[in-house]
PDB file of C-alpha atoms in Angstrom:
ATOM      1  CA  LYS A1089      46.754  36.761  34.762  1.00  0.00           C
ATOM      2  CA  GLY A1090      44.280  34.632  36.709  1.00  0.00           C
ATOM      3  CA  THR A1091      40.579  35.074  35.973  1.00  0.00           C
ATOM      4  CA  GLY A1092      41.188  38.231  34.033  1.00  0.00           C
ATOM      5  CA  GLY A1093      42.782  36.315  31.163  1.00  0.00           C
ATOM      6  CA  ILE A1094      39.415  35.816  29.268  1.00  0.00           C
ATOM      7  CA  GLU A1095      36.694  38.130  28.601  1.00  0.00           C
ATOM      8  CA  VAL A1096      33.264  36.895  27.245  1.00  0.00           C
ATOM      9  CA  ILE A1097      32.093  39.138  24.466  1.00  0.00           C
ATOM     10  CA  ARG A1098      29.039  38.965  22.084  1.00  0.00           C
ATOM     11  CA  SER A1099      29.200  38.700  18.370  1.00  0.00           C
ATOM     12  CA  ASP A1100      27.742  42.110  18.099  1.00  0.00           C
ATOM     13  CA  ASP A1101      30.464  43.668  20.326  1.00  0.00           C
ATOM     14  CA  LYS A1102      32.094  46.649  18.603  1.00  0.00           C
ATOM     15  CA  ARG A1103      35.590  45.013  19.069  1.00  0.00           C
ATOM     16  CA  MET A1104      34.338  41.721  17.527  1.00  0.00           C
ATOM     17  CA  VAL A1105      32.926  43.663  14.472  1.00  0.00           C
ATOM     18  CA  GLU A1106      36.254  45.580  14.055  1.00  0.00           C
ATOM     19  CA  TYR A1107      38.406  42.422  14.578  1.00  0.00           C
ATOM     20  CA  LEU A1108      36.447  40.585  11.888  1.00  0.00           C
ATOM     21  CA  ALA A1109      36.434  43.597   9.534  1.00  0.00           C
ATOM     22  CA  ALA A1110      40.280  43.584   9.665  1.00  0.00           C
ATOM     23  CA  GLY A1111      40.290  40.116   8.177  1.00  0.00           C
ATOM     24  CA  ASN A1112      40.857  38.165  11.365  1.00  0.00           C
ATOM     25  CA  THR A1113      39.367  34.770  12.055  1.00  0.00           C
ATOM     26  CA  CYS A1114      38.229  33.291  15.281  1.00  0.00           C
ATOM     27  CA  PRO A1115      39.948  30.008  15.938  1.00  0.00           C
ATOM     28  CA  ASP A1116      38.421  27.151  17.983  1.00  0.00           C
ATOM     29  CA  THR A1117      39.528  26.240  21.543  1.00  0.00           C
ATOM     30  CA  MET A1118      39.425  22.703  22.972  1.00  0.00           C
ATOM     31  CA  LEU A1119      39.805  21.040  26.313  1.00  0.00           C
ATOM     32  CA  THR A1120      42.751  18.637  26.809  1.00  0.00           C
ATOM     33  CA  GLY A1121      43.568  16.453  29.726  1.00  0.00           C
ATOM     34  CA  ILE A1122      46.773  15.169  31.270  1.00  0.00           C
ATOM     35  CA  VAL A1123      47.562  12.783  33.932  1.00  0.00           C
ATOM     36  CA  LYS A1124      50.496  13.474  36.171  1.00  0.00           C
ATOM     37  CA  TYR A1125      52.508  10.517  37.559  1.00  0.00           C
ATOM     38  CA  ASP A1126      54.915  10.277  40.396  1.00  0.00           C
ATOM     39  CA  ALA A1127      58.409   8.285  40.134  1.00  0.00           C
ATOM     40  CA  GLN A1128      56.542   4.936  40.908  1.00  0.00           C
ATOM     41  CA  HIS A1129      54.019   5.636  37.995  1.00  0.00           C
ATOM     42  CA  ASN A1130      51.030   6.363  40.411  1.00  0.00           C
ATOM     43  CA  GLU A1131      48.502   8.757  39.428  1.00  0.00           C
ATOM     44  CA  ILE A1132      48.905  11.887  41.443  1.00  0.00           C
ATOM     45  CA  ASP A1133      46.804  14.465  39.575  1.00  0.00           C
ATOM     46  CA  LEU A1134      44.541  14.950  36.579  1.00  0.00           C
ATOM     47  CA  ARG A1135      44.764  18.253  34.930  1.00  0.00           C
ATOM     48  CA  ASN A1136      42.462  19.951  32.276  1.00  0.00           C
ATOM     49  CA  ARG A1137      43.634  22.685  30.103  1.00  0.00           C
ATOM     50  CA  CYS A1138      41.871  24.877  27.607  1.00  0.00           C
ATOM     51  CA  VAL A1139      44.098  25.298  24.414  1.00  0.00           C
ATOM     52  CA  VAL A1140      43.601  27.239  21.269  1.00  0.00           C
ATOM     53  CA  ARG A1141      43.643  25.548  17.910  1.00  0.00           C
ATOM     54  CA  GLY A1142      46.875  27.278  16.605  1.00  0.00           C
ATOM     55  CA  ASP A1143      46.561  25.429  13.293  1.00  0.00           C
ATOM     56  CA  GLN A1144      43.516  27.721  12.699  1.00  0.00           C
ATOM     57  CA  MET A1145      45.409  30.948  13.267  1.00  0.00           C
ATOM     58  CA  THR A1146      46.235  31.991   9.649  1.00  0.00           C
ATOM     59  CA  ASN A1147      47.140  35.527  10.491  1.00  0.00           C
ATOM     60  CA  ILE A1148      50.371  34.591  12.224  1.00  0.00           C
ATOM     61  CA  CYS A1149      53.610  34.481  10.053  1.00  0.00           C
ATOM     62  CA  ASP A1150      56.199  31.823  10.425  1.00  0.00           C
ATOM     63  CA  ASN A1151      58.626  34.127  12.363  1.00  0.00           C
ATOM     64  CA  GLU A1152      55.972  34.761  15.094  1.00  0.00           C
ATOM     65  CA  LYS A1153      55.524  31.069  15.620  1.00  0.00           C
ATOM     66  CA  THR A1154      59.051  30.473  17.148  1.00  0.00           C
ATOM     67  CA  SER A1155      60.822  31.721  20.289  1.00  0.00           C
ATOM     68  CA  PRO A1156      64.627  31.844  20.910  1.00  0.00           C
ATOM     69  CA  ALA A1157      65.869  29.205  23.309  1.00  0.00           C
ATOM     70  CA  ILE A1158      69.506  28.400  24.451  1.00  0.00           C
ATOM     71  CA  ARG A1159      71.181  25.872  22.436  1.00  0.00           C
ATOM     72  CA  CYS A1160      72.898  22.840  23.725  1.00  0.00           C
ATOM     73  CA  GLU A1161      76.329  24.441  23.211  1.00  0.00           C
ATOM     74  CA  GLY A1162      75.144  27.453  25.321  1.00  0.00           C
ATOM     75  CA  ILE A1163      74.311  25.233  28.213  1.00  0.00           C
ATOM     76  CA  LYS A1164      77.641  23.301  27.969  1.00  0.00           C
ATOM     77  CA  CYS A1165      79.467  26.645  28.150  1.00  0.00           C
ATOM     78  CA  CYS A1166      77.447  27.697  31.223  1.00  0.00           C
ATOM     79  CA  GLU A1167      78.179  24.389  33.022  1.00  0.00           C
ATOM     80  CA  ALA A1168      81.883  24.702  32.210  1.00  0.00           C
ATOM     81  CA  ASN A1169      82.133  28.228  33.383  1.00  0.00           C
ATOM     82  CA  LYS A1170      80.135  27.108  36.652  1.00  0.00           C
ATOM     83  CA  CYS A1171      82.924  24.527  37.323  1.00  0.00           C
ATOM     84  CA  CYS A1172      85.784  26.957  36.523  1.00  0.00           C
ATOM     85  CA  ARG A1173      84.201  29.647  38.818  1.00  0.00           C
ATOM     86  CA  GLY A1174      83.120  27.278  41.541  1.00  0.00           C
ATOM     87  CA  GLN A1175      79.529  28.475  41.251  1.00  0.00           C
ATOM     88  CA  SER A1176      76.354  26.764  42.330  1.00  0.00           C
ATOM     89  CA  GLU A1177      73.239  26.308  40.219  1.00  0.00           C
ATOM     90  CA  TYR A1178      69.531  26.567  40.746  1.00  0.00           C
ATOM     91  CA  CYS A1179      67.183  24.824  38.298  1.00  0.00           C
ATOM     92  CA  PHE A1180      63.679  26.261  37.895  1.00  0.00           C
ATOM     93  CA  ASP A1181      60.427  26.101  35.701  1.00  0.00           C
ATOM     94  CA  TYR A1182      57.953  28.893  35.284  1.00  0.00           C
ATOM     95  CA  GLU A1183      54.522  27.518  35.887  1.00  0.00           C
ATOM     96  CA  ALA A1184      51.901  28.274  33.367  1.00  0.00           C
ATOM     97  CA  ALA A1185      54.491  30.483  31.502  1.00  0.00           C
ATOM     98  CA  TYR A1186      52.529  31.156  28.438  1.00  0.00           C
ATOM     99  CA  MET A1187      49.418  32.446  30.397  1.00  0.00           C
ATOM    100  CA  GLN A1188      51.810  34.929  32.271  1.00  0.00           C
ATOM    101  CA  ALA A1189      52.734  36.477  28.912  1.00  0.00           C
ATOM    102  CA  ASN A1190      51.399  39.624  27.439  1.00  0.00           C
ATOM    103  CA  GLN A1191      49.104  39.154  24.477  1.00  0.00           C
ATOM    104  CA  ARG A1192      50.946  40.309  21.379  1.00  0.00           C
ATOM    105  CA  LYS A1193      47.801  41.022  19.294  1.00  0.00           C
ATOM    106  CA  MET A1194      44.016  41.039  19.903  1.00  0.00           C
ATOM    107  CA  LEU A1195      42.677  37.466  19.732  1.00  0.00           C
ATOM    108  CA  ILE A1196      39.076  36.358  19.892  1.00  0.00           C
ATOM    109  CA  VAL A1197      38.377  32.665  20.024  1.00  0.00           C
ATOM    110  CA  ARG A1198      35.305  30.320  20.260  1.00  0.00           C
ATOM    111  CA  PRO A1199      34.726  28.666  23.549  1.00  0.00           C
ATOM    112  CA  PRO A1200      35.456  24.921  23.812  1.00  0.00           C
ATOM    113  CA  ILE A1201      32.492  22.493  23.289  1.00  0.00           C
ATOM    114  CA  GLY A1202      30.457  22.279  26.484  1.00  0.00           C
ATOM    115  CA  HIS A1203      30.629  25.810  27.508  1.00  0.00           C
ATOM    116  CA  ARG A1204      28.039  28.475  27.156  1.00  0.00           C
ATOM    117  CA  GLU A1205      28.092  29.619  23.549  1.00  0.00           C
ATOM    118  CA  TYR A1206      24.862  31.822  23.147  1.00  0.00           C
ATOM    119  CA  ASP A1207      23.547  34.654  25.330  1.00  0.00           C
ATOM    120  CA  GLU A1208      19.968  34.764  26.529  1.00  0.00           C
ATOM    121  CA  ASP A1209      18.844  36.405  23.332  1.00  0.00           C
ATOM    122  CA  GLY A1210      20.575  33.888  21.058  1.00  0.00           C
ATOM    123  CA  THR A1211      23.541  36.097  20.274  1.00  0.00           C
ATOM    124  CA  GLU A1212      26.864  33.937  19.970  1.00  0.00           C
ATOM    125  CA  LEU A1213      29.367  34.356  22.721  1.00  0.00           C
ATOM    126  CA  TYR A1214      33.200  34.480  22.160  1.00  0.00           C
ATOM    127  CA  TRP A1215      36.253  34.797  24.328  1.00  0.00           C
ATOM    128  CA  LEU A1216      38.466  37.829  24.014  1.00  0.00           C
ATOM    129  CA  LEU A1217      41.890  36.632  25.243  1.00  0.00           C
ATOM    130  CA  HIS A1218      44.014  38.971  27.400  1.00  0.00           C
ATOM    131  CA  ALA A1219      46.740  36.501  27.965  1.00  0.00           C
ATOM    132  CA  PRO A1220      47.906  33.784  25.578  1.00  0.00           C
ATOM    133  CA  LEU A1221      46.649  30.151  25.972  1.00  0.00           C
ATOM    134  CA  TYR A1222      48.730  27.097  25.176  1.00  0.00           C
ATOM    135  CA  GLY A1223      48.328  26.018  21.583  1.00  0.00           C
ATOM    136  CA  GLN A1224      48.198  29.682  20.379  1.00  0.00           C
ATOM    137  CA  ALA A1225      50.397  29.974  17.411  1.00  0.00           C
ATOM    138  CA  ASP A1226      52.479  32.976  18.871  1.00  0.00           C
ATOM    139  CA  ALA A1227      52.275  32.007  22.551  1.00  0.00           C
ATOM    140  CA  GLY A1228      55.929  30.964  22.725  1.00  0.00           C
ATOM    141  CA  LEU A1229      57.096  34.293  21.320  1.00  0.00           C
ATOM    142  CA  ALA A1230      54.730  36.246  23.526  1.00  0.00           C
ATOM    143  CA  TRP A1231      56.198  34.513  26.544  1.00  0.00           C
ATOM    144  CA  ASN A1232      59.709  35.177  25.317  1.00  0.00           C
ATOM    145  CA  GLU A1233      59.101  38.903  24.774  1.00  0.00           C
ATOM    146  CA  THR A1234      57.635  39.093  28.299  1.00  0.00           C
ATOM    147  CA  ILE A1235      60.223  37.521  30.196  1.00  0.00           C
ATOM    148  CA  ASN A1236      62.978  39.120  28.141  1.00  0.00           C
ATOM    149  CA  ALA A1237      61.555  42.480  29.045  1.00  0.00           C
ATOM    150  CA  PHE A1238      61.415  41.565  32.702  1.00  0.00           C
ATOM    151  CA  LEU A1239      64.950  40.228  32.921  1.00  0.00           C
ATOM    152  CA  THR A1240      66.594  43.161  30.897  1.00  0.00           C
ATOM    153  CA  ASP A1241      64.651  45.976  32.628  1.00  0.00           C
ATOM    154  CA  PRO A1242      67.197  48.434  34.041  1.00  0.00           C
ATOM    155  CA  GLU A1243      65.027  49.224  36.911  1.00  0.00           C
ATOM    156  CA  GLY A1244      64.445  45.362  37.660  1.00  0.00           C
ATOM    157  CA  CYS A1245      66.966  42.443  37.058  1.00  0.00           C
ATOM    158  CA  ALA A1246      69.051  44.486  34.830  1.00  0.00           C
ATOM    159  CA  MET A1247      70.548  41.442  33.145  1.00  0.00           C
ATOM    160  CA  ILE A1248      72.183  41.504  29.701  1.00  0.00           C
ATOM    161  CA  ARG A1249      70.941  39.200  26.979  1.00  0.00           C
ATOM    162  CA  GLY A1250      73.498  37.351  24.893  1.00  0.00           C
ATOM    163  CA  ASP A1251      73.854  38.457  21.202  1.00  0.00           C
ATOM    164  CA  ALA A1252      74.849  35.248  19.804  1.00  0.00           C
ATOM    165  CA  GLU A1253      72.866  33.207  22.464  1.00  0.00           C
ATOM    166  CA  PRO A1254      69.449  34.913  23.056  1.00  0.00           C
ATOM    167  CA  GLY A1255      68.631  32.324  25.721  1.00  0.00           C
ATOM    168  CA  LEU A1256      71.565  33.283  27.895  1.00  0.00           C
ATOM    169  CA  TYR A1257      71.278  36.224  30.456  1.00  0.00           C
ATOM    170  CA  SER A1258      74.196  37.509  32.700  1.00  0.00           C
ATOM    171  CA  LYS A1259      74.857  40.227  35.181  1.00  0.00           C
ATOM    172  CA  ARG A1260      77.965  41.071  37.151  1.00  0.00           C
ATOM    173  CA  VAL A1261      77.397  41.553  40.858  1.00  0.00           C
ATOM    174  CA  GLY A1262      80.881  42.066  42.071  1.00  0.00           C
ATOM    175  CA  LYS A1263      84.501  42.457  41.054  1.00  0.00           C
ATOM    176  CA  GLU A1264      85.440  38.936  41.099  1.00  0.00           C
ATOM    177  CA  LEU A1265      84.833  36.672  38.087  1.00  0.00           C
ATOM    178  CA  ALA A1266      82.925  34.263  40.252  1.00  0.00           C
ATOM    179  CA  GLU A1267      80.604  37.076  41.239  1.00  0.00           C
ATOM    180  CA  GLN A1268      78.707  36.929  37.897  1.00  0.00           C
ATOM    181  CA  LEU A1269      75.210  35.711  37.630  1.00  0.00           C
ATOM    182  CA  ALA A1270      74.210  33.734  34.429  1.00  0.00           C
ATOM    183  CA  MET A1271      70.985  32.291  33.521  1.00  0.00           C
ATOM    184  CA  SER A1272      70.215  29.906  30.697  1.00  0.00           C
ATOM    185  CA  LEU A1273      66.585  29.904  29.480  1.00  0.00           C
ATOM    186  CA  TYR A1274      64.934  27.096  27.389  1.00  0.00           C
ATOM    187  CA  VAL A1275      61.390  28.321  26.857  1.00  0.00           C
ATOM    188  CA  ASP A1276      60.179  28.248  30.448  1.00  0.00           C
ATOM    189  CA  ASP A1277      62.864  26.029  32.054  1.00  0.00           C
ATOM    190  CA  GLY A1278      66.047  27.755  33.288  1.00  0.00           C
ATOM    191  CA  LYS A1279      69.237  27.402  35.355  1.00  0.00           C
ATOM    192  CA  LEU A1280      70.678  30.177  37.447  1.00  0.00           C
ATOM    193  CA  TYR A1281      74.359  29.939  38.048  1.00  0.00           C
ATOM    194  CA  PHE A1282      75.581  31.954  41.021  1.00  0.00           C
TER     195      PHE A1282
END
């Protein structure tokens, strides 16, 4: 979503008033840091990420806090089929996956400490999120719903999602058994078998 993922709004904004009147709360956000290392354990990158305090999101039920992912048995079956069919595989990772998802519900949060928190006239400022942030209680489910819609779209990838294994997608691309694409998805990490 790029820079359009966050919209700064005032506490007297009509959307904010309606949001609070519906019984919603505004969870805090915070900045977290992570150091990336190479194989020799040399520091190669320092990253900072703004995350939502998902523990403060009381309006999300338990079923919305989880996302389907392929099970170990499903991956083993994919690997066995790959060997039997003489297929190749390609491993991939969706970068910043959660932030590419569609927001499931309106969410307004407090900016992290150190960011501007009040307008010139003293009115408190909040962030209206147009894309989920990491830490958000339903970010995993939002990502899964978004990627599933993309993969199963008849006008797009047109893959079929497994009934018993919702982290497995497949598509026949020819008449031969080896001409079947399969893709396993574990949150934002996947393997494409072709």
